[in-house]
PDB file of C-alpha atoms in Angstrom:
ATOM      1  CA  UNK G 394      38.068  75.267  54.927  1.00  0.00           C
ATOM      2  CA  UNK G 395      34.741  73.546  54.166  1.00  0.00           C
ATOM      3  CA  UNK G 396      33.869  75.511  51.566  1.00  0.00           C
ATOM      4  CA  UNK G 397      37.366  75.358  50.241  1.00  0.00           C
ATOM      5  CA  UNK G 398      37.137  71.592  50.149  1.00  0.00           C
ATOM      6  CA  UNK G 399      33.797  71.639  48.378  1.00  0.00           C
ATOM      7  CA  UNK G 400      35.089  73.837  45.504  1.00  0.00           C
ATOM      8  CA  UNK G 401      38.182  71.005  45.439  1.00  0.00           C
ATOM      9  CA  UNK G 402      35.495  68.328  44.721  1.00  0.00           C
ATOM     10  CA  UNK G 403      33.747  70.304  42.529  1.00  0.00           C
ATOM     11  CA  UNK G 404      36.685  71.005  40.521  1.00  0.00           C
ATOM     12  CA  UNK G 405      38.085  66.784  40.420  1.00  0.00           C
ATOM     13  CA  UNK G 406      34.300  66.099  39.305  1.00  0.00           C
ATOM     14  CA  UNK G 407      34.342  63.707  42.323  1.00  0.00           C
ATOM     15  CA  UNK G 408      30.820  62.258  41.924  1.00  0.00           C
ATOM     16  CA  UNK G 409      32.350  60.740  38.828  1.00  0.00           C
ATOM     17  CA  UNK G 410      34.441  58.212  40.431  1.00  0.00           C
ATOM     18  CA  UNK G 411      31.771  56.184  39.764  1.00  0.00           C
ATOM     19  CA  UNK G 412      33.667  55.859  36.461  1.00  0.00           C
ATOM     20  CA  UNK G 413      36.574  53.590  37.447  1.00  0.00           C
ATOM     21  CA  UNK G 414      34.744  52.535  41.325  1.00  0.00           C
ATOM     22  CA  UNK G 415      32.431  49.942  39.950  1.00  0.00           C
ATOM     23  CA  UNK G 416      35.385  48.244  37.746  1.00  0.00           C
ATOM     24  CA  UNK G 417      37.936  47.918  41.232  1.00  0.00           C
ATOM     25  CA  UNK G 418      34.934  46.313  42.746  1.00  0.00           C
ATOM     26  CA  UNK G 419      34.432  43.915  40.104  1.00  0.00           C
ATOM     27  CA  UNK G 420      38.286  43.324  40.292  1.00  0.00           C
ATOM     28  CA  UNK G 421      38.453  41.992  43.969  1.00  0.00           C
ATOM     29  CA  UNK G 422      35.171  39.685  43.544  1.00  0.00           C
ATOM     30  CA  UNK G 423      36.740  38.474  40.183  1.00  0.00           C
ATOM     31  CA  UNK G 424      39.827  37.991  41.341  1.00  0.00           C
ATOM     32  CA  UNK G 425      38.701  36.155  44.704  1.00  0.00           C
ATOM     33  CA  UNK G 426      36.474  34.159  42.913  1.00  0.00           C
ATOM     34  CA  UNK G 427      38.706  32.850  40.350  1.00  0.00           C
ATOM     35  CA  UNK G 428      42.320  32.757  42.432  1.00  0.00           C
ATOM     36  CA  UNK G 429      40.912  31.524  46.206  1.00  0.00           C
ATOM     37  CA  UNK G 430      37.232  30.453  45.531  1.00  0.00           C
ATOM     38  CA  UNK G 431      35.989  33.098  47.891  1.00  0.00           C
ATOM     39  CA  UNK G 432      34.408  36.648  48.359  1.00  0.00           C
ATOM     40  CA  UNK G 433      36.403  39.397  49.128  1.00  0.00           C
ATOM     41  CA  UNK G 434      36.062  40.701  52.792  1.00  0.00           C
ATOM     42  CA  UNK G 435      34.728  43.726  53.792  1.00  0.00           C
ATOM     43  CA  UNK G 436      37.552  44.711  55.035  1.00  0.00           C
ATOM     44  CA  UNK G 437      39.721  44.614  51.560  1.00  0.00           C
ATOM     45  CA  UNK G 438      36.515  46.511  50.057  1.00  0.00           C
ATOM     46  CA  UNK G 439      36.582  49.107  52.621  1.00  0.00           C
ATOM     47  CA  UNK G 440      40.496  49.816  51.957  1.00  0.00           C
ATOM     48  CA  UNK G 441      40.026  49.323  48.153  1.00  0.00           C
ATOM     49  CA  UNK G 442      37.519  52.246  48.397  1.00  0.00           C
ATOM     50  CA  UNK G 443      39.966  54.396  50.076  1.00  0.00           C
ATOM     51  CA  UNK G 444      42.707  53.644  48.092  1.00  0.00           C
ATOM     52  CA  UNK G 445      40.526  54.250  44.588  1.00  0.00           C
ATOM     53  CA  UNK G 446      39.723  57.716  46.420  1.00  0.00           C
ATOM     54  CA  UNK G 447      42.748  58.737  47.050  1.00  0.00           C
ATOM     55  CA  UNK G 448      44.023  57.332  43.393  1.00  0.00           C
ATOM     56  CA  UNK G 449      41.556  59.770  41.331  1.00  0.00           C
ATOM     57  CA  UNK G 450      41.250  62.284  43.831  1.00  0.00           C
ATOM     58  CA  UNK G 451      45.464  62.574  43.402  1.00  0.00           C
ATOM     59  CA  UNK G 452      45.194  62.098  39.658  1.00  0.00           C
ATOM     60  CA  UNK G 453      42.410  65.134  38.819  1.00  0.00           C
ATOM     61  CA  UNK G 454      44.114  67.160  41.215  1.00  0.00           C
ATOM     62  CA  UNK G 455      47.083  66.604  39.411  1.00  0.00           C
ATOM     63  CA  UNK G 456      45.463  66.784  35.978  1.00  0.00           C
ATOM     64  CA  UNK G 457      44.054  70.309  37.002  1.00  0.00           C
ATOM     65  CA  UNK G 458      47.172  71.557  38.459  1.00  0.00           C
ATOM     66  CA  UNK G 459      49.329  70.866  35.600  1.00  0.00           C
ATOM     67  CA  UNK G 460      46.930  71.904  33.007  1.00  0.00           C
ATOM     68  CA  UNK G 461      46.138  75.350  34.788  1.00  0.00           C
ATOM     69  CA  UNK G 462      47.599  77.545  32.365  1.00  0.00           C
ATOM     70  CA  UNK G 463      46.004  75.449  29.697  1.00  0.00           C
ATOM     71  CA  UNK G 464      42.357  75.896  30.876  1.00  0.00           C
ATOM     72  CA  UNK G 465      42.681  79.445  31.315  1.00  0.00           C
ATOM     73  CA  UNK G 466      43.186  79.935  27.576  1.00  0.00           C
ATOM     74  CA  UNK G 467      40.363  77.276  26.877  1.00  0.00           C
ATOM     75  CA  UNK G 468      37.110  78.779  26.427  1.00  0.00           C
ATOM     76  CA  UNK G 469      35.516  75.219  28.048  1.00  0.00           C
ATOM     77  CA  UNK G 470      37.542  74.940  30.544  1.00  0.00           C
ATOM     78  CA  UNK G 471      38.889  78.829  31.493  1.00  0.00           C
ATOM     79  CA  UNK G 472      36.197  78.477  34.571  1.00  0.00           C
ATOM     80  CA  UNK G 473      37.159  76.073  36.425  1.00  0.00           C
ATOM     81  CA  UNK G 474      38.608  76.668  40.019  1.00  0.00           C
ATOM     82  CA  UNK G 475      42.151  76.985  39.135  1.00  0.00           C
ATOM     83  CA  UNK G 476      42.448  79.815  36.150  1.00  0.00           C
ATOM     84  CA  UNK G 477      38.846  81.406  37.933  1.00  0.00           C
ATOM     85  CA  UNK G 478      41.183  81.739  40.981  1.00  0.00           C
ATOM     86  CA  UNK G 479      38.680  80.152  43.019  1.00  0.00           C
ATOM     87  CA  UNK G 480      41.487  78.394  44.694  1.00  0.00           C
ATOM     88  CA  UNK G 481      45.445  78.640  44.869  1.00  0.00           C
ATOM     89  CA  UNK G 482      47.754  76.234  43.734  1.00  0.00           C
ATOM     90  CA  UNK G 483      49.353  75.531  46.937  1.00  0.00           C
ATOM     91  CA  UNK G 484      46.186  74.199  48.306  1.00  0.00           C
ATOM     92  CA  UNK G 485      45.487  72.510  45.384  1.00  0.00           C
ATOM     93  CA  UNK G 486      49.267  70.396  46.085  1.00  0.00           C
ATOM     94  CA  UNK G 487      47.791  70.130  49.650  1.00  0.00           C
ATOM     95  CA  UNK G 488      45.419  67.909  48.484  1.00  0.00           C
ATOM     96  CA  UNK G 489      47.239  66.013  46.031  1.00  0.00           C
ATOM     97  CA  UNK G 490      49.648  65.460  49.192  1.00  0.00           C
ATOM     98  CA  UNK G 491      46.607  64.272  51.281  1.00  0.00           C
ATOM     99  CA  UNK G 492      45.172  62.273  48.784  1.00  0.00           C
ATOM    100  CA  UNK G 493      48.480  60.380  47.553  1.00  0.00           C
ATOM    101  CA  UNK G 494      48.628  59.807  51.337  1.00  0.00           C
ATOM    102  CA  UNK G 495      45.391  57.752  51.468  1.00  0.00           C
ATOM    103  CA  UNK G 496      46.375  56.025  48.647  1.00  0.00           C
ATOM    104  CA  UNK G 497      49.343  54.830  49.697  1.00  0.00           C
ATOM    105  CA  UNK G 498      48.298  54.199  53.978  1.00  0.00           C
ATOM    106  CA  UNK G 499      44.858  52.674  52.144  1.00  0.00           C
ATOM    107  CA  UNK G 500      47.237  49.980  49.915  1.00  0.00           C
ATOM    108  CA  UNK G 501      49.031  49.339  53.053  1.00  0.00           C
ATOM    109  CA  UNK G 502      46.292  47.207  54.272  1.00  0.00           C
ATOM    110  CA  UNK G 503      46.232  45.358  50.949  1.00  0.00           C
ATOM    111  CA  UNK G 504      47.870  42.593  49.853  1.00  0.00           C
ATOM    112  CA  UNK G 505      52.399  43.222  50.237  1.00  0.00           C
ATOM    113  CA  UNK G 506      52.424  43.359  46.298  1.00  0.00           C
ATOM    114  CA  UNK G 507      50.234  46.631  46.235  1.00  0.00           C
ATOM    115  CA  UNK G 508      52.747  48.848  48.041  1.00  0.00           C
ATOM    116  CA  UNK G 509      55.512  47.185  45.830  1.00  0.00           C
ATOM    117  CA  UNK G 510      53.959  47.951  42.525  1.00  0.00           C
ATOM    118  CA  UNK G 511      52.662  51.609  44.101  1.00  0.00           C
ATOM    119  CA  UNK G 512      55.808  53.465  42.187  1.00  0.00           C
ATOM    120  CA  UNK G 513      54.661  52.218  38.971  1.00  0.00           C
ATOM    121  CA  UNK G 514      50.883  53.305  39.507  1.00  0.00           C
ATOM    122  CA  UNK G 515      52.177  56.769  40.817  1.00  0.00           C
ATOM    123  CA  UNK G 516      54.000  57.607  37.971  1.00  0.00           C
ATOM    124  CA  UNK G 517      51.142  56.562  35.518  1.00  0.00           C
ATOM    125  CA  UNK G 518      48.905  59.094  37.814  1.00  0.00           C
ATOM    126  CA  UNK G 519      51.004  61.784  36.676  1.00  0.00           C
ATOM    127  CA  UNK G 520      52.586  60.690  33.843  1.00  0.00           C
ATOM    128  CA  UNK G 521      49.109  61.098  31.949  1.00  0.00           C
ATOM    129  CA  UNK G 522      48.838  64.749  32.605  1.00  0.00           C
ATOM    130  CA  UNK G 523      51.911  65.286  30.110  1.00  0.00           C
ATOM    131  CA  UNK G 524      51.011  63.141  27.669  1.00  0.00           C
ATOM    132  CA  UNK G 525      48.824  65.224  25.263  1.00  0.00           C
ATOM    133  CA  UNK G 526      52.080  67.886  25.318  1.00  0.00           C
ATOM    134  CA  UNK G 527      53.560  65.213  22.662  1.00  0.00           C
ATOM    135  CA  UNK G 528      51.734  62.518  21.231  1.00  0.00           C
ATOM    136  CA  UNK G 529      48.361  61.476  20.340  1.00  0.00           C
ATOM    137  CA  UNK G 530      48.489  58.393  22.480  1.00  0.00           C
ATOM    138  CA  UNK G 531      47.470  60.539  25.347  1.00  0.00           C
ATOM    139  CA  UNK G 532      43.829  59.094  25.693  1.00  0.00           C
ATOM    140  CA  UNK G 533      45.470  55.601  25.470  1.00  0.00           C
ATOM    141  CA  UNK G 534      47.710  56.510  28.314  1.00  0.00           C
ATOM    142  CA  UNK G 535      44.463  57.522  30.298  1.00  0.00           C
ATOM    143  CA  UNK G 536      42.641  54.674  29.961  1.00  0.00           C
ATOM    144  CA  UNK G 537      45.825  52.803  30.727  1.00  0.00           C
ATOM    145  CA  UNK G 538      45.885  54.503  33.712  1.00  0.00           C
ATOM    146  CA  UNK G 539      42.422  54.178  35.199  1.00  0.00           C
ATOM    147  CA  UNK G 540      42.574  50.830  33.686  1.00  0.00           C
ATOM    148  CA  UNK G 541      44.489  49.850  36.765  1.00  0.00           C
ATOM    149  CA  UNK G 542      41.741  50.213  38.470  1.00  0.00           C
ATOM    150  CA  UNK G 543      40.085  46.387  38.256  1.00  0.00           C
ATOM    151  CA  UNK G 544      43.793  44.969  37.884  1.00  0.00           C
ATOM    152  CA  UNK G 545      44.740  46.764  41.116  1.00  0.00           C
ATOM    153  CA  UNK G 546      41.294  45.430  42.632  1.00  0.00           C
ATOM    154  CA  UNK G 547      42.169  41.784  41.582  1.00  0.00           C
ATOM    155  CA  UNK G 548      45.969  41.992  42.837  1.00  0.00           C
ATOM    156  CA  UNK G 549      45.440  44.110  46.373  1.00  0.00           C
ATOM    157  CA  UNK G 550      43.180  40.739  47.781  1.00  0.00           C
ATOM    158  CA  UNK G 551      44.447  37.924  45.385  1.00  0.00           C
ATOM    159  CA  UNK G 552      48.396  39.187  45.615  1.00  0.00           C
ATOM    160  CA  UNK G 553      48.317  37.544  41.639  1.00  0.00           C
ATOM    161  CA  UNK G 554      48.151  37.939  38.531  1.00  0.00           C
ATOM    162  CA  UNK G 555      45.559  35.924  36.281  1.00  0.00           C
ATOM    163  CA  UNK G 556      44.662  35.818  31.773  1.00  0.00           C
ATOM    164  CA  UNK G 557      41.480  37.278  33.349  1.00  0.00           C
ATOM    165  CA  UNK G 558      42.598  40.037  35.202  1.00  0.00           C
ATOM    166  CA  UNK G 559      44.884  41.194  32.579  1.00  0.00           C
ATOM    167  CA  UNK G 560      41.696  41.271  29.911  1.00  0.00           C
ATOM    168  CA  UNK G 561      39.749  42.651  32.226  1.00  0.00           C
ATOM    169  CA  UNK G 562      42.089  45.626  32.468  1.00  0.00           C
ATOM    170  CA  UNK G 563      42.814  45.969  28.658  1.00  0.00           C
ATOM    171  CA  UNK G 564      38.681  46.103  28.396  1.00  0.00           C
ATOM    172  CA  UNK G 565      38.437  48.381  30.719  1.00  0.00           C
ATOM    173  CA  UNK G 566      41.803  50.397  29.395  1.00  0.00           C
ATOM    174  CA  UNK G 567      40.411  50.544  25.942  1.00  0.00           C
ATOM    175  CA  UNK G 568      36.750  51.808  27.341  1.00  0.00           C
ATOM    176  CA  UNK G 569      38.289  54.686  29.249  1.00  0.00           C
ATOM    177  CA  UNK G 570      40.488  55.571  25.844  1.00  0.00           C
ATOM    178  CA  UNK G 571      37.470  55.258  23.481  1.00  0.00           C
ATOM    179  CA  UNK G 572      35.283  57.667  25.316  1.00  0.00           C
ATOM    180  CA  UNK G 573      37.968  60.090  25.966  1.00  0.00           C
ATOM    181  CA  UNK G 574      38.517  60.095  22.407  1.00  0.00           C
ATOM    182  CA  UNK G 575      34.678  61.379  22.139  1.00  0.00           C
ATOM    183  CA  UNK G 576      35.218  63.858  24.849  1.00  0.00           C
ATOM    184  CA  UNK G 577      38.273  65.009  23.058  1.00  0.00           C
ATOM    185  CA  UNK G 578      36.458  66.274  20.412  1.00  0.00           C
ATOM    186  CA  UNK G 579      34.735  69.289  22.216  1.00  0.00           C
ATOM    187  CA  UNK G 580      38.357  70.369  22.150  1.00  0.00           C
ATOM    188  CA  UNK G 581      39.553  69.888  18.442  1.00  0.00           C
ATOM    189  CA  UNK G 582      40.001  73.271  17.234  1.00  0.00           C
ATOM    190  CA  UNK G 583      41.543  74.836  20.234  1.00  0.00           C
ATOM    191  CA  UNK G 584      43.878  72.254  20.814  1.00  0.00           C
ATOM    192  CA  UNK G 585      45.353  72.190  17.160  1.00  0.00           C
ATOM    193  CA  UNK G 586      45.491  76.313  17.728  1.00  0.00           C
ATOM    194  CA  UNK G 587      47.240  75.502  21.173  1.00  0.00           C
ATOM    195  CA  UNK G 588      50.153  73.090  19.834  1.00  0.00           C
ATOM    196  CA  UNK G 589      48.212  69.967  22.023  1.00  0.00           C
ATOM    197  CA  UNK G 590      47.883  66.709  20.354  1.00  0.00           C
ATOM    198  CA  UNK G 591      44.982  64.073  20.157  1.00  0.00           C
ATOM    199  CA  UNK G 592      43.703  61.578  18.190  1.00  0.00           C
ATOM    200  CA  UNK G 593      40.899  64.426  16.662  1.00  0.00           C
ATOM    201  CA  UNK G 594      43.770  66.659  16.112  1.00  0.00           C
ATOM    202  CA  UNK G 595      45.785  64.006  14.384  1.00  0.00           C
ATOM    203  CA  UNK G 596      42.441  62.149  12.461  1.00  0.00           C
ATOM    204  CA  UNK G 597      40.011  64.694  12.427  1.00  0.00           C
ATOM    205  CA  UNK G 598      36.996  64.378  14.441  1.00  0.00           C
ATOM    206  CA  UNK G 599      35.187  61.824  12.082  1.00  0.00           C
ATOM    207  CA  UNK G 600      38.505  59.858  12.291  1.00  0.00           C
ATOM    208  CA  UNK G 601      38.632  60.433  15.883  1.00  0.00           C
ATOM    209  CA  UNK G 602      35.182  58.405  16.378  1.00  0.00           C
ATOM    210  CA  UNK G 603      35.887  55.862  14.176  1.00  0.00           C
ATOM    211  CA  UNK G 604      38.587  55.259  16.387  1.00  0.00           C
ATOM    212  CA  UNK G 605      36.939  55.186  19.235  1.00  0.00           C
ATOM    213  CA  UNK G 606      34.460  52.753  18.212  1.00  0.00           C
ATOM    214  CA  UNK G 607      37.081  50.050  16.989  1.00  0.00           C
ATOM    215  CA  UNK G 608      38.144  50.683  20.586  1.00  0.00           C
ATOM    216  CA  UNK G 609      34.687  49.837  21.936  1.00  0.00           C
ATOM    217  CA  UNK G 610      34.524  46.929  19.734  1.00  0.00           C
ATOM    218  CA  UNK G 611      37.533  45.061  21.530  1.00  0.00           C
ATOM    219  CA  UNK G 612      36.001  46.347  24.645  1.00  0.00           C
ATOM    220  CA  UNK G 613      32.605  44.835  23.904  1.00  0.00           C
ATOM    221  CA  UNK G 614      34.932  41.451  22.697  1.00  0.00           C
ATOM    222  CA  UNK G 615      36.589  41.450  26.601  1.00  0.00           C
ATOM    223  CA  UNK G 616      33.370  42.053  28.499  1.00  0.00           C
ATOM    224  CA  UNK G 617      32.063  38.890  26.307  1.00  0.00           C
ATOM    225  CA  UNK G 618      35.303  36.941  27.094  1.00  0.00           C
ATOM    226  CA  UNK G 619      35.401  37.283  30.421  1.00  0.00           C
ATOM    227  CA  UNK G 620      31.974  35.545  30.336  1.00  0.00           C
ATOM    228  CA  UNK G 621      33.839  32.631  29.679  1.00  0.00           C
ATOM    229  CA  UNK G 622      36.948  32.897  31.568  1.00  0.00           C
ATOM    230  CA  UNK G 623      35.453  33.439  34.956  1.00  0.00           C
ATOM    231  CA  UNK G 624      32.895  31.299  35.238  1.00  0.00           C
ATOM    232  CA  UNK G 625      30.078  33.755  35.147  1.00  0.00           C
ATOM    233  CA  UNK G 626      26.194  32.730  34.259  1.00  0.00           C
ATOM    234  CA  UNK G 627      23.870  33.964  31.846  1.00  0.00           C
ATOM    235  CA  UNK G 628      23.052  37.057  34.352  1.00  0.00           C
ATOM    236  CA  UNK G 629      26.563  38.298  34.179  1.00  0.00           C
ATOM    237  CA  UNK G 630      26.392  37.653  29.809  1.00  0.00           C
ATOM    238  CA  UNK G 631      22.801  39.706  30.021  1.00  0.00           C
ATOM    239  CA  UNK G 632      24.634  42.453  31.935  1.00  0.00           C
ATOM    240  CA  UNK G 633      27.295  42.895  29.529  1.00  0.00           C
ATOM    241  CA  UNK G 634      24.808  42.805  26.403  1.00  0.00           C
ATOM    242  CA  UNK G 635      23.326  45.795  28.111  1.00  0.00           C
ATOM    243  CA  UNK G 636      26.069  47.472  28.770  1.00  0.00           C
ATOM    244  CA  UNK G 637      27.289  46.695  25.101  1.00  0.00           C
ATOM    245  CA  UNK G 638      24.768  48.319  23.848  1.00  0.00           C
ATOM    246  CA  UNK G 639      24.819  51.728  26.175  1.00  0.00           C
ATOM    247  CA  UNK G 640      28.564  51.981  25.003  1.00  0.00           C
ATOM    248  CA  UNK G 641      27.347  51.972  21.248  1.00  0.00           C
ATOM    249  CA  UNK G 642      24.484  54.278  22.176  1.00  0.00           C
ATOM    250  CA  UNK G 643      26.926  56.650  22.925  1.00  0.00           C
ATOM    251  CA  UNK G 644      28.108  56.117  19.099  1.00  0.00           C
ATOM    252  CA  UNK G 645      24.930  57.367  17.762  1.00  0.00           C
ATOM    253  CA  UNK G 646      24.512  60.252  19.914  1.00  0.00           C
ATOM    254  CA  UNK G 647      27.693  61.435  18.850  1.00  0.00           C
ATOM    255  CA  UNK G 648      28.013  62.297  15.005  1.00  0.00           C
ATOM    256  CA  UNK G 649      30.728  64.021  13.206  1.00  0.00           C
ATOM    257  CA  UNK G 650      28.680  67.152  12.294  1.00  0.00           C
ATOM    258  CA  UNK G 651      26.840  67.019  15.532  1.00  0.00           C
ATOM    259  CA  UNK G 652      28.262  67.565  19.170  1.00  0.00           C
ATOM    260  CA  UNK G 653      25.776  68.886  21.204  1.00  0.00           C
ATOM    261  CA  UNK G 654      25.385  65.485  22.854  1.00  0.00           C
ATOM    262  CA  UNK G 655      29.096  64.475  23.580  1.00  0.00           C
ATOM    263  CA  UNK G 656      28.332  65.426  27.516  1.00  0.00           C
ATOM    264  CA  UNK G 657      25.259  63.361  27.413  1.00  0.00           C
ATOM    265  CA  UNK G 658      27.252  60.499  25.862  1.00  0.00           C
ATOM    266  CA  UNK G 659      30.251  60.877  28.060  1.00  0.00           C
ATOM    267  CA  UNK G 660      29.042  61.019  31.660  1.00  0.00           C
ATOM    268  CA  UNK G 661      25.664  59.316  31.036  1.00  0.00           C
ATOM    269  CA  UNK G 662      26.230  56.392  29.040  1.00  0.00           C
ATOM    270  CA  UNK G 663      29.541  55.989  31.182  1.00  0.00           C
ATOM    271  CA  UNK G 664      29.052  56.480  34.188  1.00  0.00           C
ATOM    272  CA  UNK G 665      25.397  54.109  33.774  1.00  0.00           C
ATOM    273  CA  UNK G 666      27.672  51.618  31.866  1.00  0.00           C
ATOM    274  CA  UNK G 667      29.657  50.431  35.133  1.00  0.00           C
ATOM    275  CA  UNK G 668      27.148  50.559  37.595  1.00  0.00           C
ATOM    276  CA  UNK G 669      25.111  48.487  35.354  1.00  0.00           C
ATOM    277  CA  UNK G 670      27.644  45.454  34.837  1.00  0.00           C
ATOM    278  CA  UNK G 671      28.969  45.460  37.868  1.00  0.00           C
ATOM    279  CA  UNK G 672      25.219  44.736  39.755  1.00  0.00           C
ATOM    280  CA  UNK G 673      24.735  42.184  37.182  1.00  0.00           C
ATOM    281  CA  UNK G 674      27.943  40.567  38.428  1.00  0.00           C
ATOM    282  CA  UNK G 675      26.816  41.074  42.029  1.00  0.00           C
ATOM    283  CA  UNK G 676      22.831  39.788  41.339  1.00  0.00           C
ATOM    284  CA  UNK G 677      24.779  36.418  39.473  1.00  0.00           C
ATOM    285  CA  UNK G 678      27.320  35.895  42.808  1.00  0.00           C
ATOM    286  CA  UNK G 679      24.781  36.689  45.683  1.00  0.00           C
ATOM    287  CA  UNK G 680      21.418  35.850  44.354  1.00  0.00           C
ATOM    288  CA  UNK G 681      22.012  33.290  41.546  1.00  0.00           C
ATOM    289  CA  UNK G 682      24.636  31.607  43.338  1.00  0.00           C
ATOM    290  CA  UNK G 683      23.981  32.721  46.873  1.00  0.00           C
ATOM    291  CA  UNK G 684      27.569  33.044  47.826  1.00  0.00           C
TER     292      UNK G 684
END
């Protein structure tokens, strides 16, 4: 059973939460901030963890599930646990089951609104998996997705909806898209062969990452705008200069005629890029401000 549940986390990549993790965080302290003039318990952070668990746990699981017959014909992908036959699909949907379960017992605790928007984020968790069956929109539809991430932060302890909280999730929406764009590209050839779409399908891969970096543009545009419409200091600004410039890093490791680096640029740069803006946010509350 252990062992089971380690190839399970394996498989969702589940040390990468710290993707999406960072951005709820920065939701709820936003969001408190601005809407009530406070901090966010502990409390709501303990059951906004759970719930952001459960959310990507459900939505790889998912993802993984629905694209099994997909990765086995992949040459990147035809070892992971499901078309390696590491693990069945029925325990697989176990998972999903439990993990949609913390979700939903984890929003419960949250503000009423949470539970009554819940049908709208569950579809969008699966929804996504489909997407790239029919349009090249699909990595918009992601980062739509895990874009709920902050909004859901800032609604689950405010129980409201502010201008800042929807740019924040458009930023963060358009982040997600742009570097899935770039991790799309790995996959170019075999999903044109396969009948998939994507945007390097439908541009070509030099299209694809000009693309992407218009995205990153408007992303770089929100992180700077919410300077202003939250109140932040110059530690917050500083933060988001930095992580500016990781997300354009990215851009240069990542050339048309060169992809050896796309991993580097995708869960390196990424993955640093959130953890970096969101302790900037906490270093301007707690030890600028000393809230």
């Amino acid at each position: 059973m252990i062992r089971k549940l380690g190839i399970i986390l394996e498989m969702i990549k589940f040390e990468h939460t710290v993707f999406a993790l960072p951005f709820a965080y920065m939701g709820a302290i936003l969001g408190t901030i601005v809407v009530e003039d406070r901090l966010p318990l502990w409390s709501e952070i303990g059951w906004i963890t759970l719930a952001m668990f459960g959310a990507r746990s459900a939505a790889m699981s998912l993802n993984r599930l629905i694209d099994k017959r997909i990765d086995y014909s992949n040459p990147r992908t035809k070892n992971r646990a499901l078309p390696a036959g590491l693990l069945r699909s029925a325990e697989v949907l176990l998972f999903i089951v439990a993990s949609f379960a913390m979700l939903i017992y984890a929003s419960a605790h949250l503000d009423d609104i949470t539970m009554k928007l819940m049908p709208i984020a569950v579809f969008m968790l699966v929804f996504y998996s489909y997407t790239k069956r029919f349009t090249w929109l699909c990595h918009i539809v992601l980062g739509l997705t895990i874009g709920l991430s902050p909004l859901g932060g800032w609604v689950a302890v405010t129980g409201e909806f502010d201008a800042a909280a929807w740019v924040l999730y458009v930023t963060v929406s358009l982040w997600i898209a742009g570097f899935d764009i770039v991790y799309a590209t790995q996959d170019r050839d075999y999903d044109e062969r396969a009948g998939l779409h994507s945007i390097p399908v439908r541009f070509g891969i030099a299209g694809a990452l000009w693309i992407a970096r218009a995205l990153h543009v408007v992303t770089a545009v929100g992180f700077l705008a919410l300077f202003w419409m939250t109140g932040l200091s110059w530690a917050y600004l500083l933060g988001a200069v930095i992580a500016v410039s990781l997300l354009f890093y990215q851009h240069y490791l990542v050339k048309p005629t060169d992809l050896s680096r796309v991993q580097v640029a995708f869960f390196g740069m990424n993955g640093t890029l959130s953890v970096v803006l969101f302790l900037f946010v906490l270093f301007d509350l707690l030890v600028l401000r000393q809230w």
